[in-house]
PDB file of C-alpha atoms in Angstrom:
ATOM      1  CA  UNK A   9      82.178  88.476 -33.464  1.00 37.00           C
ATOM      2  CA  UNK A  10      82.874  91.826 -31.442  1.00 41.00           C
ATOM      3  CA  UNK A  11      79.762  93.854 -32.632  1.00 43.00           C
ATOM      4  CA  UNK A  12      77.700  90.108 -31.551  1.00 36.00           C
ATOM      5  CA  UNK A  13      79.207  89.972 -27.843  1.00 38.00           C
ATOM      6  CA  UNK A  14      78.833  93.386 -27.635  1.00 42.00           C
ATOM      7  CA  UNK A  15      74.985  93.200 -28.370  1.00 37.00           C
ATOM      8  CA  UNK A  16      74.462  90.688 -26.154  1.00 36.00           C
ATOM      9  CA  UNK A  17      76.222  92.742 -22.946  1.00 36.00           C
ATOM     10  CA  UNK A  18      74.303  95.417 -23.331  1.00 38.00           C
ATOM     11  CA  UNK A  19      71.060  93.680 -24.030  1.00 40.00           C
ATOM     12  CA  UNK A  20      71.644  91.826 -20.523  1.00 40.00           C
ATOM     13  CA  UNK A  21      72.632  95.165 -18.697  1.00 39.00           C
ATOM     14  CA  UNK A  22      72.284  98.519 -18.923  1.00 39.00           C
ATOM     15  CA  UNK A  23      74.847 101.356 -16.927  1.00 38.00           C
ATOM     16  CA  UNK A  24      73.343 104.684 -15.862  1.00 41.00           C
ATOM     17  CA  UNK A  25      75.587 106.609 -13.573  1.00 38.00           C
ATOM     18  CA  UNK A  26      77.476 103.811 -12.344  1.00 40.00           C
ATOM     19  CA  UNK A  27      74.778 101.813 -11.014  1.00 38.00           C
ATOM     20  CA  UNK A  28      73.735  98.352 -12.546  1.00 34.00           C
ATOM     21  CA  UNK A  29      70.460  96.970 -12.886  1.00 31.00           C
ATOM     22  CA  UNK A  30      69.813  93.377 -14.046  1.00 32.00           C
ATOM     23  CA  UNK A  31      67.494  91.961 -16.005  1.00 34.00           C
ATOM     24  CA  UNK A  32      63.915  91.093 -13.832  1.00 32.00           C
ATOM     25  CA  UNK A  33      63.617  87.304 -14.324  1.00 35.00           C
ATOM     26  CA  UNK A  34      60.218  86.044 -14.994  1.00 30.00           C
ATOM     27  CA  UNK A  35      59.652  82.893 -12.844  1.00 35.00           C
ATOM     28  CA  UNK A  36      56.025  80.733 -12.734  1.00 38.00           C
ATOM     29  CA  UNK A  37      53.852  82.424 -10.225  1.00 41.00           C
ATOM     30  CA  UNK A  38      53.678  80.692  -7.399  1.00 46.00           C
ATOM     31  CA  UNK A  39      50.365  80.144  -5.516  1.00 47.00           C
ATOM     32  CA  UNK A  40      50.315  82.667  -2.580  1.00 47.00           C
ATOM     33  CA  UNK A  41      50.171  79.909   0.790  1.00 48.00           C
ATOM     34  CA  UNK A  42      46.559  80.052   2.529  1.00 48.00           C
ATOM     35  CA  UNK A  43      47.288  80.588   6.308  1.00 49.00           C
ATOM     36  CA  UNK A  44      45.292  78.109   7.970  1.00 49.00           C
ATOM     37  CA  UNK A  45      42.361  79.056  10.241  1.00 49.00           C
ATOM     38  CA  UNK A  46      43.213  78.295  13.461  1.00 50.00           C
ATOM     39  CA  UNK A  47      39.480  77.544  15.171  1.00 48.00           C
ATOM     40  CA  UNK A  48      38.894  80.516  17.873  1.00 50.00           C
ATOM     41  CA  UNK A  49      38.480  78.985  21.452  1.00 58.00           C
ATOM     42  CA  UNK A  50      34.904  79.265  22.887  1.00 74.00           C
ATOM     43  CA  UNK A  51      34.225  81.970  25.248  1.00 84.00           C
ATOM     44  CA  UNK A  52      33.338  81.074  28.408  1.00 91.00           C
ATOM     45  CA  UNK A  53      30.701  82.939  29.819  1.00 94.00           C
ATOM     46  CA  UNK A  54      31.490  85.600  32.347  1.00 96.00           C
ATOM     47  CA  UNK A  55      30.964  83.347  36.259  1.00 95.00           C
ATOM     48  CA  UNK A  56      27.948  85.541  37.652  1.00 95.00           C
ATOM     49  CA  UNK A  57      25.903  85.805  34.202  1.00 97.00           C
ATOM     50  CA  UNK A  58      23.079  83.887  33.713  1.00 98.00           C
ATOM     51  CA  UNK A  59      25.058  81.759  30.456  1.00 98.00           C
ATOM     52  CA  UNK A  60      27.583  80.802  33.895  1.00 98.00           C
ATOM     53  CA  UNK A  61      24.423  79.710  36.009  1.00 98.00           C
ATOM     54  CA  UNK A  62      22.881  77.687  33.251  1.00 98.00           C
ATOM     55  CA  UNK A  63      26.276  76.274  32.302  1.00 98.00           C
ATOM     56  CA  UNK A  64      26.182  74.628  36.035  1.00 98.00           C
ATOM     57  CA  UNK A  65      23.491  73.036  36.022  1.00 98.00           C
ATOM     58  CA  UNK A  66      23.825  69.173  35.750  1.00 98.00           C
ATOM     59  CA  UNK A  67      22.438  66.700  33.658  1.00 97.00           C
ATOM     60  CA  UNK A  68      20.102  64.673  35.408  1.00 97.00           C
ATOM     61  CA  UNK A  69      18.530  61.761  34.507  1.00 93.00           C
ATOM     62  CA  UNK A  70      14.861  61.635  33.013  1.00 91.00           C
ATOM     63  CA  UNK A  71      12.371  62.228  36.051  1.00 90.00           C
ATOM     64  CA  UNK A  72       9.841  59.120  36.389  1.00 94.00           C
ATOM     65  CA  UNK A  73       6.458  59.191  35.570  1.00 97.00           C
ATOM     66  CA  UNK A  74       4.727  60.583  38.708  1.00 98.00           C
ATOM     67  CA  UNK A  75       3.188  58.129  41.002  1.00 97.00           C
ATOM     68  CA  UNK A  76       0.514  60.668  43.021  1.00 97.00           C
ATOM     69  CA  UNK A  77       0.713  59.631  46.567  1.00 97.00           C
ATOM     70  CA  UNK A  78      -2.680  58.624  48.366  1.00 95.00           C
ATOM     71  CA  UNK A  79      -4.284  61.760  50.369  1.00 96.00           C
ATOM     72  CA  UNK A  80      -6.613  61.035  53.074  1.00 93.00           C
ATOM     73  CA  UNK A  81     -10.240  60.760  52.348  1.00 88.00           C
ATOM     74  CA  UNK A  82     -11.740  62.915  55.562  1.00 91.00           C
ATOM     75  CA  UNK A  83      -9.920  64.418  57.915  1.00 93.00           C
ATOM     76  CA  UNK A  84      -7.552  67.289  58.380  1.00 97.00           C
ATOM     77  CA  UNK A  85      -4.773  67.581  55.259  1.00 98.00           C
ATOM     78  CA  UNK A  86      -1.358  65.789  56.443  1.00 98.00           C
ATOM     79  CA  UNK A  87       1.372  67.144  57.031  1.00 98.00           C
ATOM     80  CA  UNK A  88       4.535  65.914  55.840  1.00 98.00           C
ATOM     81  CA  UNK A  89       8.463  66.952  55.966  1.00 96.00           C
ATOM     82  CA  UNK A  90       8.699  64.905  52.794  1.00 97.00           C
ATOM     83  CA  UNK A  91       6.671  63.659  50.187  1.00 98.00           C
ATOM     84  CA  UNK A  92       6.132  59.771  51.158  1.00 97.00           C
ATOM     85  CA  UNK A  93       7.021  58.495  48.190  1.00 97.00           C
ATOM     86  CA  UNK A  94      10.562  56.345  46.695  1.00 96.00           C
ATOM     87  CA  UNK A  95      10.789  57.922  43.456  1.00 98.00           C
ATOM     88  CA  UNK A  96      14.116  58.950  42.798  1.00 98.00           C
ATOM     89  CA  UNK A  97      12.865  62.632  42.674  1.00 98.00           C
ATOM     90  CA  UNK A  98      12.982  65.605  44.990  1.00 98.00           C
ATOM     91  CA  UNK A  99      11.218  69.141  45.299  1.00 98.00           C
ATOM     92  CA  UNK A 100      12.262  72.665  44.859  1.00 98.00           C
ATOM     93  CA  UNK A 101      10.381  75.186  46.934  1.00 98.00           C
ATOM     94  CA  UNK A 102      10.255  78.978  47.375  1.00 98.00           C
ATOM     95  CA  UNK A 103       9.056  80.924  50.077  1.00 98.00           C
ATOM     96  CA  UNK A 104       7.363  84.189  50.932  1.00 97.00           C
ATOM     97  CA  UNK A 105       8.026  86.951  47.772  1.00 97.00           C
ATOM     98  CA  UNK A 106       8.453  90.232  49.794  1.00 94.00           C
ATOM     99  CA  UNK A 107      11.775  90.687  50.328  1.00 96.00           C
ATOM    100  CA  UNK A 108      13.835  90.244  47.247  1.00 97.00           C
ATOM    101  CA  UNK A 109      13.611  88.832  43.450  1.00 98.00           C
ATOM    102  CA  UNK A 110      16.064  88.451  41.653  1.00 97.00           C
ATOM    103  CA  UNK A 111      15.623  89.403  37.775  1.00 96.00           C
ATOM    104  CA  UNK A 112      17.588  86.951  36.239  1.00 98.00           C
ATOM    105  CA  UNK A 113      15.940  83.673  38.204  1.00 98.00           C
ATOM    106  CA  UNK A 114      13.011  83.945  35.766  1.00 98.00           C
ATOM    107  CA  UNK A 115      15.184  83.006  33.063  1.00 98.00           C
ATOM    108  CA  UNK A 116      17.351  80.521  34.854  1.00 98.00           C
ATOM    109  CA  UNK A 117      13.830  78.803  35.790  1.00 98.00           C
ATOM    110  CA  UNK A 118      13.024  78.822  31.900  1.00 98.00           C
ATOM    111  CA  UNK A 119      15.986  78.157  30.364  1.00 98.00           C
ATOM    112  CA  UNK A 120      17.226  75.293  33.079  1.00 98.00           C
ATOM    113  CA  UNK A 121      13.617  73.390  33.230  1.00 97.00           C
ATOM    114  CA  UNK A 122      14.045  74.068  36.929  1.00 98.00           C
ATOM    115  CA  UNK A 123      10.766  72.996  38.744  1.00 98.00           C
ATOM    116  CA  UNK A 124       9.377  75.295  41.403  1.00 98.00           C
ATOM    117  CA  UNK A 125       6.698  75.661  43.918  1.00 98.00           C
ATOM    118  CA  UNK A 126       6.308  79.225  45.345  1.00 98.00           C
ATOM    119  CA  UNK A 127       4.337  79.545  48.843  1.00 98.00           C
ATOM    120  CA  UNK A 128       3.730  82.988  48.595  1.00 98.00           C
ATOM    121  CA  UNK A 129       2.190  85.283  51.076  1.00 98.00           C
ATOM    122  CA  UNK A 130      -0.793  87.006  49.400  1.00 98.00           C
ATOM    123  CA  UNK A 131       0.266  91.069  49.802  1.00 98.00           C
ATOM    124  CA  UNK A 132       3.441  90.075  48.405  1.00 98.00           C
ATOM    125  CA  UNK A 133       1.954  88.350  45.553  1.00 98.00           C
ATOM    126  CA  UNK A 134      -0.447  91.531  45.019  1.00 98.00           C
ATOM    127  CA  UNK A 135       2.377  93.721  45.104  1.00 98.00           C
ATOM    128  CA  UNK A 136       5.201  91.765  42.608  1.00 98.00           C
ATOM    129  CA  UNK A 137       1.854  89.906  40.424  1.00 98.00           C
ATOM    130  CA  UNK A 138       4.034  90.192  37.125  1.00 98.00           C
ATOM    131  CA  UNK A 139       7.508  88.749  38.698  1.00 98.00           C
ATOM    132  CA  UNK A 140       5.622  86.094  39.852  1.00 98.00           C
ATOM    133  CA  UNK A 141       3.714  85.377  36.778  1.00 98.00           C
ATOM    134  CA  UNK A 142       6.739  85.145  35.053  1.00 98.00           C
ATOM    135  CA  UNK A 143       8.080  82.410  37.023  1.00 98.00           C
ATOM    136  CA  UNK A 144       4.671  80.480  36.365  1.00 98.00           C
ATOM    137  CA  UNK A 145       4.951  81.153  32.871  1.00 98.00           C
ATOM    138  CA  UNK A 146       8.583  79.857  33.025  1.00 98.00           C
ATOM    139  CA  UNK A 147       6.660  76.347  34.897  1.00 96.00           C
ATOM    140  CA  UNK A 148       6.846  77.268  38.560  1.00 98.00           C
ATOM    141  CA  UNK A 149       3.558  76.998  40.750  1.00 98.00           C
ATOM    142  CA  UNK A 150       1.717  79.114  42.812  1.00 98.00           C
ATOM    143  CA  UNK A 151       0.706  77.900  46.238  1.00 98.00           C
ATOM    144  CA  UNK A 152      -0.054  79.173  49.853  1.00 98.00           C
ATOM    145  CA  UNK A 153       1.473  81.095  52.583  1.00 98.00           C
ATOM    146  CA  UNK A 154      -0.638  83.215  54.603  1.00 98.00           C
ATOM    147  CA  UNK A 155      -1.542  87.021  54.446  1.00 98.00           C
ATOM    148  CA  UNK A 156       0.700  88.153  57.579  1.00 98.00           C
ATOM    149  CA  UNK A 157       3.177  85.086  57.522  1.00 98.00           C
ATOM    150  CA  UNK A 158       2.278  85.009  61.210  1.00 97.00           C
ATOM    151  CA  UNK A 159       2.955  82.019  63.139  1.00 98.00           C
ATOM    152  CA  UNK A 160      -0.050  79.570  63.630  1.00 98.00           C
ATOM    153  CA  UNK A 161       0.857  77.597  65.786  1.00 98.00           C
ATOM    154  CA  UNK A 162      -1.071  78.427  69.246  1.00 98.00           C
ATOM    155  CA  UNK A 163      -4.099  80.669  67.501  1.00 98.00           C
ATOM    156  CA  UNK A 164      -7.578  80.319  67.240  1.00 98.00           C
ATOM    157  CA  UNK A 165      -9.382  78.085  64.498  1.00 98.00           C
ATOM    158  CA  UNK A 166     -10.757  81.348  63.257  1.00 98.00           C
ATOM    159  CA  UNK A 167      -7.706  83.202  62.787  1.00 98.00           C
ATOM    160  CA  UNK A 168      -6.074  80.500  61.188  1.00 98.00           C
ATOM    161  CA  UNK A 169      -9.013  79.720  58.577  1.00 98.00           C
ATOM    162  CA  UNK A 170      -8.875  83.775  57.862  1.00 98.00           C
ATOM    163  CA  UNK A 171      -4.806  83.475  57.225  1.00 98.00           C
ATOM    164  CA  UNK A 172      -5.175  80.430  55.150  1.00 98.00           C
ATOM    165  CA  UNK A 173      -8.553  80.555  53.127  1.00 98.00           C
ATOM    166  CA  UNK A 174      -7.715  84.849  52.722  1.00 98.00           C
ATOM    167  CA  UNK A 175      -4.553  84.209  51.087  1.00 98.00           C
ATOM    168  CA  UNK A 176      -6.067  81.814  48.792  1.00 98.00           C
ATOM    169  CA  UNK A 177      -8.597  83.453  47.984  1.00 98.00           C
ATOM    170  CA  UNK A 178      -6.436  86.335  46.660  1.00 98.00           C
ATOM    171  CA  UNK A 179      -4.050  84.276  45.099  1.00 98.00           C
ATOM    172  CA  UNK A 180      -6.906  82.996  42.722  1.00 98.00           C
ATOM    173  CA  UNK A 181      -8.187  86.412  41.788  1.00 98.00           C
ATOM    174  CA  UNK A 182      -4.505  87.169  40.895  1.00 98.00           C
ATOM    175  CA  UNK A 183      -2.724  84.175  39.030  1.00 98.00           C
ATOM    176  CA  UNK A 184      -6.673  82.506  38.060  1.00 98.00           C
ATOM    177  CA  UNK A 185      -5.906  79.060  39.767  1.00 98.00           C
ATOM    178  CA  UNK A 186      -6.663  78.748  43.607  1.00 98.00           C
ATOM    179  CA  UNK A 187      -3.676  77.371  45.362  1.00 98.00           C
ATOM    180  CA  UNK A 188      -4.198  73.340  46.819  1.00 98.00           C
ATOM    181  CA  UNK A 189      -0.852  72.936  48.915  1.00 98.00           C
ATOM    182  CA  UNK A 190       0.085  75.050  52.288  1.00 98.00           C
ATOM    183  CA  UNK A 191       3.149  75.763  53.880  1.00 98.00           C
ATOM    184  CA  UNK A 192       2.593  77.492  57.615  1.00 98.00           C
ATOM    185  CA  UNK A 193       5.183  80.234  58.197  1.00 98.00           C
ATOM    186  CA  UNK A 194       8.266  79.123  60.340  1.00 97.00           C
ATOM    187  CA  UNK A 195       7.092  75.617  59.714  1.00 97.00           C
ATOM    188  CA  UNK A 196       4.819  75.951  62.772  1.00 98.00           C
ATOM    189  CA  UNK A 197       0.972  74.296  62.839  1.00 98.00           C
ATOM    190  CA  UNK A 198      -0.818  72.569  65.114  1.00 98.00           C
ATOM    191  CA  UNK A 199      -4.385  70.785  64.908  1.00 98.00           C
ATOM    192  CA  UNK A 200      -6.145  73.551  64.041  1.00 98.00           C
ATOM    193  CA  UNK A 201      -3.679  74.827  61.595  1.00 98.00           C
ATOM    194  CA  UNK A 202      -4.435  71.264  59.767  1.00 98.00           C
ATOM    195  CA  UNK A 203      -8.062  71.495  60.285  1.00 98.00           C
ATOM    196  CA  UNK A 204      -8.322  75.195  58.719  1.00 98.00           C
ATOM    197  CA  UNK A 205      -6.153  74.027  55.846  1.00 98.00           C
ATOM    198  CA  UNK A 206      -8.081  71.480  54.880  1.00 98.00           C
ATOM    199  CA  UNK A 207     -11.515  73.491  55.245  1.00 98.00           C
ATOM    200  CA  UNK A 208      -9.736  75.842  52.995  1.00 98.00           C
ATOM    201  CA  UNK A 209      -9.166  73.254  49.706  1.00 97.00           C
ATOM    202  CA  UNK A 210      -5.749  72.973  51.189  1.00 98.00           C
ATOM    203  CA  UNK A 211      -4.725  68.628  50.160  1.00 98.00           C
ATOM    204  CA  UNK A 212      -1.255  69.094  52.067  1.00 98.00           C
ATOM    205  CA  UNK A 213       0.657  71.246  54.496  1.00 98.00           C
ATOM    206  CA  UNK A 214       4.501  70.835  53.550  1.00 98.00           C
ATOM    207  CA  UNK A 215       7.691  71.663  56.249  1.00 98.00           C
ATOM    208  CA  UNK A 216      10.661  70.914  54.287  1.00 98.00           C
ATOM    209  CA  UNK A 217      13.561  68.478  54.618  1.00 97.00           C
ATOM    210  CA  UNK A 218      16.544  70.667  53.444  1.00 98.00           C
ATOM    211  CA  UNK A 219      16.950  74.864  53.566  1.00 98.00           C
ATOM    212  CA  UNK A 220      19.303  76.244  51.204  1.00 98.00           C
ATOM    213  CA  UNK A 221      20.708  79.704  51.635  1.00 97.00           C
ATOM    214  CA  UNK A 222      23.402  81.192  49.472  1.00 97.00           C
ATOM    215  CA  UNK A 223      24.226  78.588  47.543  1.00 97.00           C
ATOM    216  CA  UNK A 224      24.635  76.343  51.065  1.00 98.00           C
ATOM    217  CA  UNK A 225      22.523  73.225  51.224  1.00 98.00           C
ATOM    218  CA  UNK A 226      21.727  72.512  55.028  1.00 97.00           C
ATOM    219  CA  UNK A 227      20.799  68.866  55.624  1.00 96.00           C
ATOM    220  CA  UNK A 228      18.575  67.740  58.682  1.00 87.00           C
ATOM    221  CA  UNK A 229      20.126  64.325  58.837  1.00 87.00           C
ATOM    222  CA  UNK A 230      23.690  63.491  59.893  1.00 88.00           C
ATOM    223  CA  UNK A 231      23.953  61.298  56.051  1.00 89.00           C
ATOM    224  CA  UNK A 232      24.332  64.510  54.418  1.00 93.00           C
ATOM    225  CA  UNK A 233      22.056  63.213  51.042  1.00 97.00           C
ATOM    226  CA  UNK A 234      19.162  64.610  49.484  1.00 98.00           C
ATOM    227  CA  UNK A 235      16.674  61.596  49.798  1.00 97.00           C
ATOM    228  CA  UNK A 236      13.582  60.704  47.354  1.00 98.00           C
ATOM    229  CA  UNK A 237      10.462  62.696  47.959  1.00 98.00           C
ATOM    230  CA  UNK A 238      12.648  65.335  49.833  1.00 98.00           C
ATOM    231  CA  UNK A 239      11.487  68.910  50.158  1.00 98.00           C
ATOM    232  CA  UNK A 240      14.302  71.724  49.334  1.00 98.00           C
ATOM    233  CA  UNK A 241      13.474  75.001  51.186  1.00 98.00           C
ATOM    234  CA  UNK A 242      14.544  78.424  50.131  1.00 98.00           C
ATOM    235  CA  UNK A 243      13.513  81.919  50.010  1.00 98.00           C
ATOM    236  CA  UNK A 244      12.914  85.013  47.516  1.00 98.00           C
ATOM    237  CA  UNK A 245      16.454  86.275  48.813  1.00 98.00           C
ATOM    238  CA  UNK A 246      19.334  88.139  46.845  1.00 98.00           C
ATOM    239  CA  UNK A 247      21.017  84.838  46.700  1.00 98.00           C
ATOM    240  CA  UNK A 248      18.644  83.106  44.820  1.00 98.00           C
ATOM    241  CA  UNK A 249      19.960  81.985  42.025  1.00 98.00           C
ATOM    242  CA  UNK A 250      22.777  80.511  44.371  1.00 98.00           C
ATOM    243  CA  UNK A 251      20.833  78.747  46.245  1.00 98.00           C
ATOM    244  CA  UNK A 252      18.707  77.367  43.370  1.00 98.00           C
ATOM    245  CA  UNK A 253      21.837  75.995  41.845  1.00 98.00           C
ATOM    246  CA  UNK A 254      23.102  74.850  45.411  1.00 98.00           C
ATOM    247  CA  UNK A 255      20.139  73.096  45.413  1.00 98.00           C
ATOM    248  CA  UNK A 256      20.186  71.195  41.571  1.00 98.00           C
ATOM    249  CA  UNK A 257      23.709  70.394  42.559  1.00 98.00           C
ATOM    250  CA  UNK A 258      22.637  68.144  45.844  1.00 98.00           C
ATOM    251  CA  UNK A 259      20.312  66.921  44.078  1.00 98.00           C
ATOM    252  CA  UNK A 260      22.240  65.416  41.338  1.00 98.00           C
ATOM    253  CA  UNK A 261      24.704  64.320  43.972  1.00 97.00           C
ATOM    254  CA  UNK A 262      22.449  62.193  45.600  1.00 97.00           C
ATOM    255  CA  UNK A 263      21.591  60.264  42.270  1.00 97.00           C
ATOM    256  CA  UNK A 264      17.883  62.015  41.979  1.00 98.00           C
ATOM    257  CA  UNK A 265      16.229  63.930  39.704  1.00 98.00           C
ATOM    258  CA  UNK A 266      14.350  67.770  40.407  1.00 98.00           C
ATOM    259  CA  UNK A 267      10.430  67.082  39.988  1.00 98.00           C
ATOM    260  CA  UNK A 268       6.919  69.657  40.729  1.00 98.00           C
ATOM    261  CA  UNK A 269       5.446  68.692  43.973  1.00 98.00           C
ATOM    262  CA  UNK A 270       1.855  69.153  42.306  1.00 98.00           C
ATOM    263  CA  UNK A 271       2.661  66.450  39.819  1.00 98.00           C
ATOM    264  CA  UNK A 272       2.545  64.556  42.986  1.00 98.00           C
ATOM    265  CA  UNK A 273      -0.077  65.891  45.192  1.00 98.00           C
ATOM    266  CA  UNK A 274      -3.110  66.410  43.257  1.00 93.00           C
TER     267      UNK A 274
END
């Protein structure tokens, strides 16, 4: 009975130089826990970038199917502040070309279906041809702004039929599609200016109802709306793709939808 319990102490522990060691138990494995994926927030992109821009533009309702307004059988071309119509749209418009573009608007244009109408002067168009063809890939429109972006207003027939039908004339050898819309420079015309514009191909000579400029939408009426058939005015400025979100941003605030002017006047 000794020599048994003896056995059985040393079989469950063993002494080497004072220090015991136990027996290892052998337990089940158990399964190792999975630590549950915890889903990584989305990264906002950086305010400034383009992601930021496109990522403020609104949703806007679908545009209407355009109802071309009625153009004047003889005559000189009207002239109009705003497109006379009362579909719930209104129009985007870019002036002159020389003085700054912006790299990143021709993929804001793309990627945010924004619809444009550039009234370019012709050197300016000469001089930038691909920027500008990039835009009118993206959808935007080429129309007309004089050579000198001198004002009309005042000078002879001639001079004014040289500005307009000149500048058109070049823009067709450069983008392949003479322009059919005018916009004097400084908004200023008088009979003449009409009269030349329409001897030119010219169907309408646009002012504008709104002017944006960085990011700032300036209204000409005390209600402070964008109304239907309302023309947006900015400029190939540093700011630009301010001012063309400025400008989608009124726009949805005042319940309408961003559409091409040349859908319109054709």
């Amino acid at each position: 009975m000794v020599t048994l319990l003896s056995l059985l102490v040393l079989s469950a522990c063993a002494v080497d130089r004072g220090h015991t060691f136990h027996v290892r138990q052998i337990t089940a494995a158990q399964p190792t826990p999975t630590p549950s994926a915890s889903p990584s927030p989305t990264a906002k992109p950086a305010p400034g970038s383009l992601a930021w821009y496109v990522s403020q533009v609104p949703t806007f309702p679908e545009a209407p199917p355009p109802q071309p307004v009625p153009l004047p059988a003889t005559g000189p071309a009207p002239f109009w502040h705003r497109l006379p119509t009362e579909q719930r749209v209104a129009f985007i418009t870019i002036d002159d070309g020389g003085l700054a573009r912006p790299p990143a608007v021709i993929d804001f244009i793309r990627e945010a279906h924004i619809p444009v109408t550039m009234f370019l002067n012709s050197p300016a168009a000469a001089e930038h041809t691909d920027y500008f063809r990039g835009i009118e890939a993206a959808g935007g429109v080429v129309e007309n702004h004089t050579i000198t972006h001198t004002s009309l207003s005042g000078r002879s027939y001639a001079f004014q039929k040289q500005e307009i039908c000149g500048a058109a004339d070049r823009l067709e050898t450069l983008f392949g599609k003479r322009p059919t819309l005018f916009r004097p420079p400084f908004g200023n015309r008088d009979t003449s200016t009409l009269q030349a514009a329409h001897d030119c191909g010219m169907k309408a000579v646009f002012h504008w109802s709104e002017t944006v400029h960085e990011g700032k939408v300036r209204y000409q009426t005390p209600e402070k709306v964008v109304r239907p058939g309302d023309v947006l005015l900015m400029h190939f400025r540093p700011a630009l793709m301010d001012d063309l979100l400025g400008a989608l941003k009124a726009i949805h605030r005042s319940g309408l939808t961003p559409a091409l002017l040349e859908d319109y006047v054709r």
